[in-house]
mmCIF file of C-alpha atoms in Angstrom:
data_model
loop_
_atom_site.group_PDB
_atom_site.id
_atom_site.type_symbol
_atom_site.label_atom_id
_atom_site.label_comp_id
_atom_site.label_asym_id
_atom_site.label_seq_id
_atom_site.Cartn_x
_atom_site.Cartn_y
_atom_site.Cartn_z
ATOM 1 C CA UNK A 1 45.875 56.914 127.327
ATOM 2 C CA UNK A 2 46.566 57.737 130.760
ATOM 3 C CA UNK A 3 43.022 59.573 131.370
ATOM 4 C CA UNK A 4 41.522 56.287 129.269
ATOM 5 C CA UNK A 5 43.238 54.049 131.824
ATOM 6 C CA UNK A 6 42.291 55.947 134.669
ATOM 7 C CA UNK A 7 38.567 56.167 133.404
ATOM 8 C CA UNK A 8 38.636 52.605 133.363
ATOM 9 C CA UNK A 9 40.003 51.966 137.074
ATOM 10 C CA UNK A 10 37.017 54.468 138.021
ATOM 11 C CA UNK A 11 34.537 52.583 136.516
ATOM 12 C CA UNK A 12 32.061 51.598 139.016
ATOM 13 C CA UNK A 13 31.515 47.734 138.851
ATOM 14 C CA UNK A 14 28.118 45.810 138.801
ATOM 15 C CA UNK A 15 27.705 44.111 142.349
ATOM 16 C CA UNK A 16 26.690 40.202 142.520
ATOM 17 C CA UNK A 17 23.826 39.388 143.902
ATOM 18 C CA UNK A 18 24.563 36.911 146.885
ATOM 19 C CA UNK A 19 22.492 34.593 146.776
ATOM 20 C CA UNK A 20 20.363 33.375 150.122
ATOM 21 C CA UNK A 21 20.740 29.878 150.790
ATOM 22 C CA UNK A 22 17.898 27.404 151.637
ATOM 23 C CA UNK A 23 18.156 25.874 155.138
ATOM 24 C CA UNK A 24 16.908 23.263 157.255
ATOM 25 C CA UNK A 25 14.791 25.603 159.571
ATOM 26 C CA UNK A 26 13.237 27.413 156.117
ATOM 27 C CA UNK A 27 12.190 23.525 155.364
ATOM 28 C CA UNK A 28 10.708 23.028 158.555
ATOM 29 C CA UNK A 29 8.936 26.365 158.739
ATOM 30 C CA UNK A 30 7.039 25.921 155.423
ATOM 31 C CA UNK A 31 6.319 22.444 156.186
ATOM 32 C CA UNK A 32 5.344 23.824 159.956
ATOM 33 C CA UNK A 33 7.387 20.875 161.587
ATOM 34 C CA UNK A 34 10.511 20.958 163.883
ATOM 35 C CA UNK A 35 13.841 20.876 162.093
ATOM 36 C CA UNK A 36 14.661 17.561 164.211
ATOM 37 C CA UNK A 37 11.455 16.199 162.135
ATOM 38 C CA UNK A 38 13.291 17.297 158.683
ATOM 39 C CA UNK A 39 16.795 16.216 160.233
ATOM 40 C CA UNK A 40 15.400 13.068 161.093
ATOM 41 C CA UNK A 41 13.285 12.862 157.611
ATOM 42 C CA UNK A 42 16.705 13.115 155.642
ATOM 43 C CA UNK A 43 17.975 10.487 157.976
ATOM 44 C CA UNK A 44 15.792 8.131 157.777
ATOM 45 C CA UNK A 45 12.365 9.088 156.074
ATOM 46 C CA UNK A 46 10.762 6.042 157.152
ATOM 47 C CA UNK A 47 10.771 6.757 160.837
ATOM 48 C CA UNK A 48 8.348 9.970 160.371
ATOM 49 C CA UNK A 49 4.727 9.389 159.501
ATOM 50 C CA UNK A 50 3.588 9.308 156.138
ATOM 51 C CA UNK A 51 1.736 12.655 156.021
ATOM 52 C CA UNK A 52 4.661 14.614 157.376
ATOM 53 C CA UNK A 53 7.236 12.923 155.450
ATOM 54 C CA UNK A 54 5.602 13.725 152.183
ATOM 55 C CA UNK A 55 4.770 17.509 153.534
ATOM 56 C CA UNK A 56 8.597 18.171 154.054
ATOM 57 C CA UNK A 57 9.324 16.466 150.563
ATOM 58 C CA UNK A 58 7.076 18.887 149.133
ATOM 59 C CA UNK A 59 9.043 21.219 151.033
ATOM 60 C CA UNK A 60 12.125 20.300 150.195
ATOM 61 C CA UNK A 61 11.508 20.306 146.019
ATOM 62 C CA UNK A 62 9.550 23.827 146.488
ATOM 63 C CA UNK A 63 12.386 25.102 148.281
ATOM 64 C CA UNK A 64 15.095 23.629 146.122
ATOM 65 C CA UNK A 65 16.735 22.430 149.667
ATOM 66 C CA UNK A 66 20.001 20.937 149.015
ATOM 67 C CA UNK A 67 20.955 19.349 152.563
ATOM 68 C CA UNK A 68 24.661 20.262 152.942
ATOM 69 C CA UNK A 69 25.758 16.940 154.609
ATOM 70 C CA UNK A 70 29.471 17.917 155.579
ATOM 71 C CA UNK A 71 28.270 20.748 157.192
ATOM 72 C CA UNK A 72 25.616 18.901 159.469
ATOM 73 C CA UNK A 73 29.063 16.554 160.144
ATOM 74 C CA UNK A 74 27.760 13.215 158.058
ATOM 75 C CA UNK A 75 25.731 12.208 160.838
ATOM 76 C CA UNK A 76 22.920 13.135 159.409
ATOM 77 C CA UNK A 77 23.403 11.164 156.234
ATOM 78 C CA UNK A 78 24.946 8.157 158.153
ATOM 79 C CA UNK A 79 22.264 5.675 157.013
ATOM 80 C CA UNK A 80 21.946 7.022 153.268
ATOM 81 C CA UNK A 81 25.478 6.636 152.407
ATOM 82 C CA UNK A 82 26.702 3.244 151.264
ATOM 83 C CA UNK A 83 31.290 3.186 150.453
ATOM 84 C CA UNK A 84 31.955 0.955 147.416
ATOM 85 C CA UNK A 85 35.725 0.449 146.796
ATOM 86 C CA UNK A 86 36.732 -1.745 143.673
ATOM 87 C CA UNK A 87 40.141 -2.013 142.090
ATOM 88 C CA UNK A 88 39.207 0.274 138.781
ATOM 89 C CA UNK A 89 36.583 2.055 137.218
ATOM 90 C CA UNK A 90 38.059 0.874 134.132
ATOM 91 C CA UNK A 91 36.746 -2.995 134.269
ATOM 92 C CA UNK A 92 33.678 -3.441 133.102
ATOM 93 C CA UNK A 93 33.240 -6.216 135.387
ATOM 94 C CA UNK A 94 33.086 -3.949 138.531
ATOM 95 C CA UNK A 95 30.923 -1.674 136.752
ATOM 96 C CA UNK A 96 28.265 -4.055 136.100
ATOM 97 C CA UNK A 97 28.532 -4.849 140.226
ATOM 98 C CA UNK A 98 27.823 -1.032 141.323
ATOM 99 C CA UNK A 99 25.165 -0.495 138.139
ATOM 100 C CA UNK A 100 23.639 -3.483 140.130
ATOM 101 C CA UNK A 101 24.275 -2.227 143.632
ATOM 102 C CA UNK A 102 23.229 0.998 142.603
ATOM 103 C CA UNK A 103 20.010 0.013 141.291
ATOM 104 C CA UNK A 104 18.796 -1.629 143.717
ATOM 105 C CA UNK A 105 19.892 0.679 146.596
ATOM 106 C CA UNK A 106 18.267 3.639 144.968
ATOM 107 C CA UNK A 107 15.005 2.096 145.547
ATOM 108 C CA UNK A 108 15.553 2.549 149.532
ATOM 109 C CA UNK A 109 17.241 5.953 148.995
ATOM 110 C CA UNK A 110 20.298 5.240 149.669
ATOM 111 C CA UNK A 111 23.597 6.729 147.131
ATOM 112 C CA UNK A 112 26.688 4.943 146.685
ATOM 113 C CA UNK A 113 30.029 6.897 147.101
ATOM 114 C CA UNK A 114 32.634 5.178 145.476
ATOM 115 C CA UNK A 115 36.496 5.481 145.215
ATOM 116 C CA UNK A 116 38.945 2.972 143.179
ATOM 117 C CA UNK A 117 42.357 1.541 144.162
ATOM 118 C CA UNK A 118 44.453 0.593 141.032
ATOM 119 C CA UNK A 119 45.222 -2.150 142.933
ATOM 120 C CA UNK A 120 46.859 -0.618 145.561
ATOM 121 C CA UNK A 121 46.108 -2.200 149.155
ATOM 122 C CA UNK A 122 47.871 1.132 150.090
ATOM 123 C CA UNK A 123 45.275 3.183 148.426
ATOM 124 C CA UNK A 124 42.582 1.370 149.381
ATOM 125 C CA UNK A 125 43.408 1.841 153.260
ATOM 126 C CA UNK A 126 43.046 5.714 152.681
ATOM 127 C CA UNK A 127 39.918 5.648 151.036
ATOM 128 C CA UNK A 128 38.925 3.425 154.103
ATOM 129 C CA UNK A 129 39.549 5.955 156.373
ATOM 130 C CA UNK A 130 37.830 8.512 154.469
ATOM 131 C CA UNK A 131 34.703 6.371 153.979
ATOM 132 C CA UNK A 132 34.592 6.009 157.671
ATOM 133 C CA UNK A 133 34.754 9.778 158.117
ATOM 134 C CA UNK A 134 31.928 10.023 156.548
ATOM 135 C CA UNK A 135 30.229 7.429 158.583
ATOM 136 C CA UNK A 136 28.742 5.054 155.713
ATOM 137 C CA UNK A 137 25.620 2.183 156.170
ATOM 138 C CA UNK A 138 27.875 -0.079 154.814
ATOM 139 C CA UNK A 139 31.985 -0.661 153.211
ATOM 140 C CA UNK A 140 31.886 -2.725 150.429
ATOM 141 C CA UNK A 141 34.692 -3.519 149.258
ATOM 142 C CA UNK A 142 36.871 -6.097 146.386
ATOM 143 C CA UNK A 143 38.377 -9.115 147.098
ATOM 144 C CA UNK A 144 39.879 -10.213 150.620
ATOM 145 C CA UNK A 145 43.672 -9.079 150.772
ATOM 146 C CA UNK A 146 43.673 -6.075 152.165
ATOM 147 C CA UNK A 147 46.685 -4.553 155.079
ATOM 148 C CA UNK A 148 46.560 -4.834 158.385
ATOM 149 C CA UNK A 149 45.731 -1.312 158.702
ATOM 150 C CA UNK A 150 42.345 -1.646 156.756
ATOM 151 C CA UNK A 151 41.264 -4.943 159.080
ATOM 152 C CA UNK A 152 41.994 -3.115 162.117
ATOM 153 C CA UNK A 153 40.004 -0.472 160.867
ATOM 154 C CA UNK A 154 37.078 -2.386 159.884
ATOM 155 C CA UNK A 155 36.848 -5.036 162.318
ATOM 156 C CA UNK A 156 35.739 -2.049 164.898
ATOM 157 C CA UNK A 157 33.010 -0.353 162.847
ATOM 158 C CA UNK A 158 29.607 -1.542 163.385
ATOM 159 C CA UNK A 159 28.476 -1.144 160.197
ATOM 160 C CA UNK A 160 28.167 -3.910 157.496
ATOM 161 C CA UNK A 161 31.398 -4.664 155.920
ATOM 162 C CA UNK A 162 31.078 -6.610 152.359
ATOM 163 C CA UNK A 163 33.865 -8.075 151.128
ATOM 164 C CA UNK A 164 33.405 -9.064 147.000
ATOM 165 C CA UNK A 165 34.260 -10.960 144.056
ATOM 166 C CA UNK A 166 36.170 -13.274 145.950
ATOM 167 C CA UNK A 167 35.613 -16.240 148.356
ATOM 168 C CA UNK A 168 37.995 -19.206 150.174
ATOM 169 C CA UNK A 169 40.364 -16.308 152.363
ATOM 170 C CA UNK A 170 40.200 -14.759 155.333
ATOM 171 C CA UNK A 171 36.735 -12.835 155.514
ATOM 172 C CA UNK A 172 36.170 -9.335 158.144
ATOM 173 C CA UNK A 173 32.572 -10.319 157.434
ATOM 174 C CA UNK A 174 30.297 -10.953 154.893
ATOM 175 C CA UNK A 175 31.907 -12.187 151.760
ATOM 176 C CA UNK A 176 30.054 -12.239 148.112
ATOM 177 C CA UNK A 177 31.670 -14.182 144.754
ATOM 178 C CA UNK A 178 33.330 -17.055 143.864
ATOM 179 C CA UNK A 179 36.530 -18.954 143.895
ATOM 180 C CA UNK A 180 38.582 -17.580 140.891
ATOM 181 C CA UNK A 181 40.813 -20.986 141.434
ATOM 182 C CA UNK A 182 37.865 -22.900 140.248
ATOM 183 C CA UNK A 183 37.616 -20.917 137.045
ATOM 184 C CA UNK A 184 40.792 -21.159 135.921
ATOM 185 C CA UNK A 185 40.355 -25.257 136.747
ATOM 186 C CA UNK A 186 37.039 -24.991 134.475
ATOM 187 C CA UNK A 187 38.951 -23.101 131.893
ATOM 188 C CA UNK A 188 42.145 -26.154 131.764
ATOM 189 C CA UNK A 189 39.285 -29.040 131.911
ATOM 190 C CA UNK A 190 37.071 -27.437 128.749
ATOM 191 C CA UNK A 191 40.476 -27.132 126.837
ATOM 192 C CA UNK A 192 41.563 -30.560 127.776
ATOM 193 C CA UNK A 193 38.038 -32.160 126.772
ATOM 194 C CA UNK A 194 38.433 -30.464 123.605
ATOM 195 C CA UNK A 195 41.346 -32.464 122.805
ATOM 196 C CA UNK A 196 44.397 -29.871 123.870
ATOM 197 C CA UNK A 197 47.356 -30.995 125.313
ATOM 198 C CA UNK A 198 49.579 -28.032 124.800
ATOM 199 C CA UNK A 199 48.327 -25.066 126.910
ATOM 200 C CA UNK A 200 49.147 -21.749 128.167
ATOM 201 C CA UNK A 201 48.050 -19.108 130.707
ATOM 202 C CA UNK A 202 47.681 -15.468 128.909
ATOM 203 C CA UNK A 203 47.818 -13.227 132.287
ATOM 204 C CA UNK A 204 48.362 -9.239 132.618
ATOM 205 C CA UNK A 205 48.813 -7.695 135.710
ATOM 206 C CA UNK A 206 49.343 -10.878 137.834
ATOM 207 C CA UNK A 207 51.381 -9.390 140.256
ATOM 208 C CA UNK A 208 48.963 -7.264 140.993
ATOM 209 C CA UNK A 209 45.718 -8.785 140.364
ATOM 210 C CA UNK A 210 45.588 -11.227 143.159
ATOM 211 C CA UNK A 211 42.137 -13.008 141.556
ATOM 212 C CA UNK A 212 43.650 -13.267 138.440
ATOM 213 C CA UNK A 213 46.760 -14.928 139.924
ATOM 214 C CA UNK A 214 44.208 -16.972 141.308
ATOM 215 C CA UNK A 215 42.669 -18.127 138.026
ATOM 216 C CA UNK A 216 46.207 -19.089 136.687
ATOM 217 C CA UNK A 217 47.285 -20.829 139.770
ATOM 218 C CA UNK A 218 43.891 -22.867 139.442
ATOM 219 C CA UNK A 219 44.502 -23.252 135.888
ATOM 220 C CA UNK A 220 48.142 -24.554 135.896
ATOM 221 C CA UNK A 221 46.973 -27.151 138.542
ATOM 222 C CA UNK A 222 43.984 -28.828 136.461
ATOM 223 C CA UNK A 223 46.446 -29.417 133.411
ATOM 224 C CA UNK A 224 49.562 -30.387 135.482
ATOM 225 C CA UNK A 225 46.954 -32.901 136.877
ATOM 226 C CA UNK A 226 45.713 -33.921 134.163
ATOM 227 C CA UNK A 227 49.203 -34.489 132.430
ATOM 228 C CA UNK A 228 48.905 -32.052 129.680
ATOM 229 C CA UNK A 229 52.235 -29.856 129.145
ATOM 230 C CA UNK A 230 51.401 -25.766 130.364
ATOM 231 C CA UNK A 231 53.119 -22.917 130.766
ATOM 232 C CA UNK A 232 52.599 -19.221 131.681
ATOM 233 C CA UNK A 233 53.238 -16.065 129.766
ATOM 234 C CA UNK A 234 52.795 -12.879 131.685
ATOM 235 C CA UNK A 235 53.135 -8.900 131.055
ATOM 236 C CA UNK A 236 53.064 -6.405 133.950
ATOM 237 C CA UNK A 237 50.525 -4.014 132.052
ATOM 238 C CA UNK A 238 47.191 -4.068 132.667
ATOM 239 C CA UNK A 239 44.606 -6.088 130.406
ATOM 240 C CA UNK A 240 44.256 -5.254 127.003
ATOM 241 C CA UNK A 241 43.809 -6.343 123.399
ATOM 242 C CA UNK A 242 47.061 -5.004 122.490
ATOM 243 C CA UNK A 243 48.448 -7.010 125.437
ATOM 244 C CA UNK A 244 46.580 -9.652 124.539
ATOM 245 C CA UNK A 245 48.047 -10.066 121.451
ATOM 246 C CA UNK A 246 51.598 -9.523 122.722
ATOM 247 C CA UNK A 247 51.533 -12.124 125.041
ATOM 248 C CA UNK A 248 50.099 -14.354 122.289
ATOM 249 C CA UNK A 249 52.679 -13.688 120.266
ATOM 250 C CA UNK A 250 55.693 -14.763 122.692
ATOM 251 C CA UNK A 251 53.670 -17.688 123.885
ATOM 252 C CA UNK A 252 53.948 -19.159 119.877
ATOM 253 C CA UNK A 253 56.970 -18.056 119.953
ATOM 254 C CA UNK A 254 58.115 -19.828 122.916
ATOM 255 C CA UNK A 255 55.955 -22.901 122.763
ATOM 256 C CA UNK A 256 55.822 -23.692 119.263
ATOM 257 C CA UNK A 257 52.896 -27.009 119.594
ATOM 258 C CA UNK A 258 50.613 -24.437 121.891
ATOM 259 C CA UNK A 259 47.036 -25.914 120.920
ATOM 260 C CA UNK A 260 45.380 -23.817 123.865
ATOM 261 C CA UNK A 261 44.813 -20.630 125.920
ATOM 262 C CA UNK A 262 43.167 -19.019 128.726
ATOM 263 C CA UNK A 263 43.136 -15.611 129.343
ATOM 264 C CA UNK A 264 43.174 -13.441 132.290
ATOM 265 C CA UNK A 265 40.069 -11.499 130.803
ATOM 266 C CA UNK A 266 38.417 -11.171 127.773
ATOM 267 C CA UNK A 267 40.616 -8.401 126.556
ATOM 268 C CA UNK A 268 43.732 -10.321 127.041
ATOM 269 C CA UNK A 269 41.497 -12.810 124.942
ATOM 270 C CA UNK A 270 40.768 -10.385 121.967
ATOM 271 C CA UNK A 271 44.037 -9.475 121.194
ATOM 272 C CA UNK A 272 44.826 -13.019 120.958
ATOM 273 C CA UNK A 273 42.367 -13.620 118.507
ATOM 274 C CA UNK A 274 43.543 -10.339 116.674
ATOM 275 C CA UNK A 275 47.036 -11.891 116.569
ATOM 276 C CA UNK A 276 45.651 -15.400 115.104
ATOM 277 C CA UNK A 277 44.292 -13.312 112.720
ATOM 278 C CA UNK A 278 47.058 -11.168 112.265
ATOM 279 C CA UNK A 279 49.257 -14.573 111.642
ATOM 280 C CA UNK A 280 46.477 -16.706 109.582
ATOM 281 C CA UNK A 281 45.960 -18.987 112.991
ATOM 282 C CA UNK A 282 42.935 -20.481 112.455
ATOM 283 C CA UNK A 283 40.766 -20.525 115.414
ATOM 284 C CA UNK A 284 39.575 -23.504 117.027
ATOM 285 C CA UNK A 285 41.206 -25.903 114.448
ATOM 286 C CA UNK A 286 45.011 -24.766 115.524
ATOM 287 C CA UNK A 287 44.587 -22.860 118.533
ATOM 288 C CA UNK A 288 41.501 -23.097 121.057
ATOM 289 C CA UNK A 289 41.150 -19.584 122.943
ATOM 290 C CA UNK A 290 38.669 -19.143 126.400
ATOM 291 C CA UNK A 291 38.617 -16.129 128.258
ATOM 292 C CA UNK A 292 37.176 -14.264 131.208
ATOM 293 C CA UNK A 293 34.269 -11.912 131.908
ATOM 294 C CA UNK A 294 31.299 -12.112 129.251
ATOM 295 C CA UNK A 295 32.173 -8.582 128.377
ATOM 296 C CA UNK A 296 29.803 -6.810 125.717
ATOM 297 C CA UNK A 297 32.212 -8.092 122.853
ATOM 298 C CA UNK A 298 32.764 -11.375 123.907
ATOM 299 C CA UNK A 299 29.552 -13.219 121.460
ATOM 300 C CA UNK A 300 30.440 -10.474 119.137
ATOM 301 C CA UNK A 301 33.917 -11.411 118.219
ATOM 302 C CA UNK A 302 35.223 -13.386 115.193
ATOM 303 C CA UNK A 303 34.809 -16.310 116.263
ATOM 304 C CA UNK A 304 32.414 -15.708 118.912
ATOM 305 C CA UNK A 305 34.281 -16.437 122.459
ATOM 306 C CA UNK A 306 34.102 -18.592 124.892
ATOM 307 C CA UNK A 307 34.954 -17.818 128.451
ATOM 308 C CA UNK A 308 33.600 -17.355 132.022
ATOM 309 C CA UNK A 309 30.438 -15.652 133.064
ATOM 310 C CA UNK A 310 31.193 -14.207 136.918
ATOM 311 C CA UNK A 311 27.649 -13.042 137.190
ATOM 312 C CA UNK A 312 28.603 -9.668 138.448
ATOM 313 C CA UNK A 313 25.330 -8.073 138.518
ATOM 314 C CA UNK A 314 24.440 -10.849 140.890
ATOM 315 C CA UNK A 315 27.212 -9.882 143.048
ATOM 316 C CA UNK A 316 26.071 -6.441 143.463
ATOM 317 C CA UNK A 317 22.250 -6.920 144.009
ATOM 318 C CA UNK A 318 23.398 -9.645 146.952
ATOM 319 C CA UNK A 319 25.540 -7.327 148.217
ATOM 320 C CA UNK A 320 22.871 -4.359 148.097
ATOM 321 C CA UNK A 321 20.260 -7.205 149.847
ATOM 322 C CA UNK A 322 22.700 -7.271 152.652
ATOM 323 C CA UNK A 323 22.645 -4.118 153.532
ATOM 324 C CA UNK A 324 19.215 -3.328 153.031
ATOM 325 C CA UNK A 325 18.445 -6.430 155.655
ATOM 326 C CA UNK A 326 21.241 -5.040 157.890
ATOM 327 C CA UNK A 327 19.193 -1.482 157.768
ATOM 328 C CA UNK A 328 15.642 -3.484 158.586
ATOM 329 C CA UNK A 329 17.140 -4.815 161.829
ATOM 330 C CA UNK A 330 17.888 -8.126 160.009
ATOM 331 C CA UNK A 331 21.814 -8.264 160.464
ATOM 332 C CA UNK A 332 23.033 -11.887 158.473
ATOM 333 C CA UNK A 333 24.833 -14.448 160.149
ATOM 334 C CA UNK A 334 28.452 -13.819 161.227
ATOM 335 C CA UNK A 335 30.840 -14.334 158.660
ATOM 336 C CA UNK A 336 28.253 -15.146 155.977
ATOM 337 C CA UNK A 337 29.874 -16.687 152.545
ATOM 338 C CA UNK A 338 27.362 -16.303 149.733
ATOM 339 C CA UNK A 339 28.763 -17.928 146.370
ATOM 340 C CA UNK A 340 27.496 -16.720 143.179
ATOM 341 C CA UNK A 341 29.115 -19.428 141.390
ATOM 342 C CA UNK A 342 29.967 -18.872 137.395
ATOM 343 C CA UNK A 343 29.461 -20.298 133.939
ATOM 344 C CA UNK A 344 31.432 -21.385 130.869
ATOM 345 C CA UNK A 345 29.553 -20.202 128.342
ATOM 346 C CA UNK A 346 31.060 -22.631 124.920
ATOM 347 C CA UNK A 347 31.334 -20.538 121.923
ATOM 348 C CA UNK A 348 33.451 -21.443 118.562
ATOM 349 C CA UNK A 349 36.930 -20.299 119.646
ATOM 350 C CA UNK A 350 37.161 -23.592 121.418
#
């Protein structure tokens, strides 16, 4: 055993290969340019003439040149590089913003590099300040509460800041969306003109989500104005069906002639039509249900759904217009407000 082990110690061992990396002045010899023509080609490949720009692309894919942009200290990739920052990868309504942003950015080579917050205006300051370390084209980021570490931050960069999904605050600079107050007004109005005069506000996350707090507030202040009784049942979770239908559940509970109910979101909204089903409510006849977001279930559900189109994608390709302009010399008027507006779309659950 000993001799066995010993033999296998003593075995000699197969040596990697290392390999031989690609670098900038291998690119610029094959191409026969100066590496400040390739730097300055990944930069910005419209500032070198057409024949040399596509000589170092052919380059480049021969090559397999991967440009290591840490390493060459960002500055490099200053003007590719666009920050997105949005409160979770989990909402389909964000996602629908960068799939937007992304799409049309990619046509001007630019990548986005995003990072989400949970919500946290805490979180969201530190992936600030690593988006500015890696000196971005642009900062997009959601809604306009942020600390007063993040403005400081951004109101000395001279970079287009975007500021989405939200509108009527206090803007650094450009601002894209829509007043969420508004919505939850249109939401109370189509429930009153439907006849309902007993309504409630399904919300998750409201002490969080600052533009669904907005929505309720906006809500609650159409029917109070309108004279209709409303209340508002809340859970600290975040949206979903199953909160949906929880929150539907104490709201009959507690309000026993509810005739009417807007949602934070659509999820919040399906799980309160899986607890009217659940409890043989019929839907609209006894209890009228709108949500928010025109998410891919919403026309599928049983009834189909009504709620609030944010136009998200719209959002996104405004916001990538920006910065594209911003990169063409054309910088946008100081403190531009661009509203994308939104739509009740009137399906049968109301």
């Amino acid at each position: 055993m000993a001799d066995q082990a010993k033999g296998q110690t003593e075995r000699p061992q197969r040596r990697r290969r290392k390999m031989q990396s690609v670098t900038m002045m291998d690119v610029a010899e094959f191409a026969q340019v100066s590496p400040s023509t390739v730097s300055l080609y990944l930069r910005r490949p419209e500032a070198v003439s057409a024949s040399a720009g596509s000589t170092i692309a052919r380059a480049i894919e021969k090559l397999n040149y991967v440009p290591n942009l840490v390493a060459g200290g960002l500055a490099a990739a200053s003007s590719r590089a666009v920050s997105i920052i949005v409160p979770s990868v989990r909402n389909a309504f964000f996602a629908e913003t960068v799939a937007a942003m992304q799409n049309t950015l990619r046509k001007e080579k630019l990548q986005l590099i995003l990072g989400h917050t949970e919500y946290d205006e805490r979180e969201e300051e530190e992936l600030v300040k690593t988006a500015l370390s890696w000196a971005p084209a642009a900062i997009v980021l959601t809604g306009l509460s942020h600390s007063d570490t993040t403005r400081r931050m951004l109101q000395k960069v001279s970079v287009p800041v975007i500021e989405i999904w939200e509108l009527g605050g206090q803007q650094i600079d450009a601002a894209i969306g829509f007043h969420h107050d508004q919505v939850g007004a249109a939401a109370a109005k189509h429930l009153i003109q439907q006849g309902r005069r007993n309504l409630a506000y399904l919300g998750a996350r409201l002490h969080e989500d600052r533009r669904a707090k907005q929505r309720c507030d906006g809500f609650v202040e159409a029917a109070k104005s309108a004279g209709v009784t409303v209340d508002i049942v809340q859970h600290p979770a975040a949206a979903s069906a199953e909160v949906g239908g929880m929150l539907l559940s104490e709201a009959l509970q507690a309000l026993p002639q509810l005739d009417g109910v807007a949602c934070s979101n659509d999820h919040v909204a399906l799980g309160a039509l899986f607890e009217c089903e659940r409890s043989s409510i019929s839907v609209p006849e006894r209890l009228s249900i709108v949500g928010f977001g025109d998410l891919s279930f919403s026309a599928a559900c049983n009834p189909p759904l009504t709620t609030i189109r944010p136009s998200g994608d719209l959002i996104g390709r405004e916001a990538a217009r920006l910065i594209i302009e911003h990169m063409a010399g054309k910088d946008p008027e100081p403190q531009i407000s661009i509203d994308t507006r939104f739509t009740l779309l009137h399906r049968r659950s109301s």
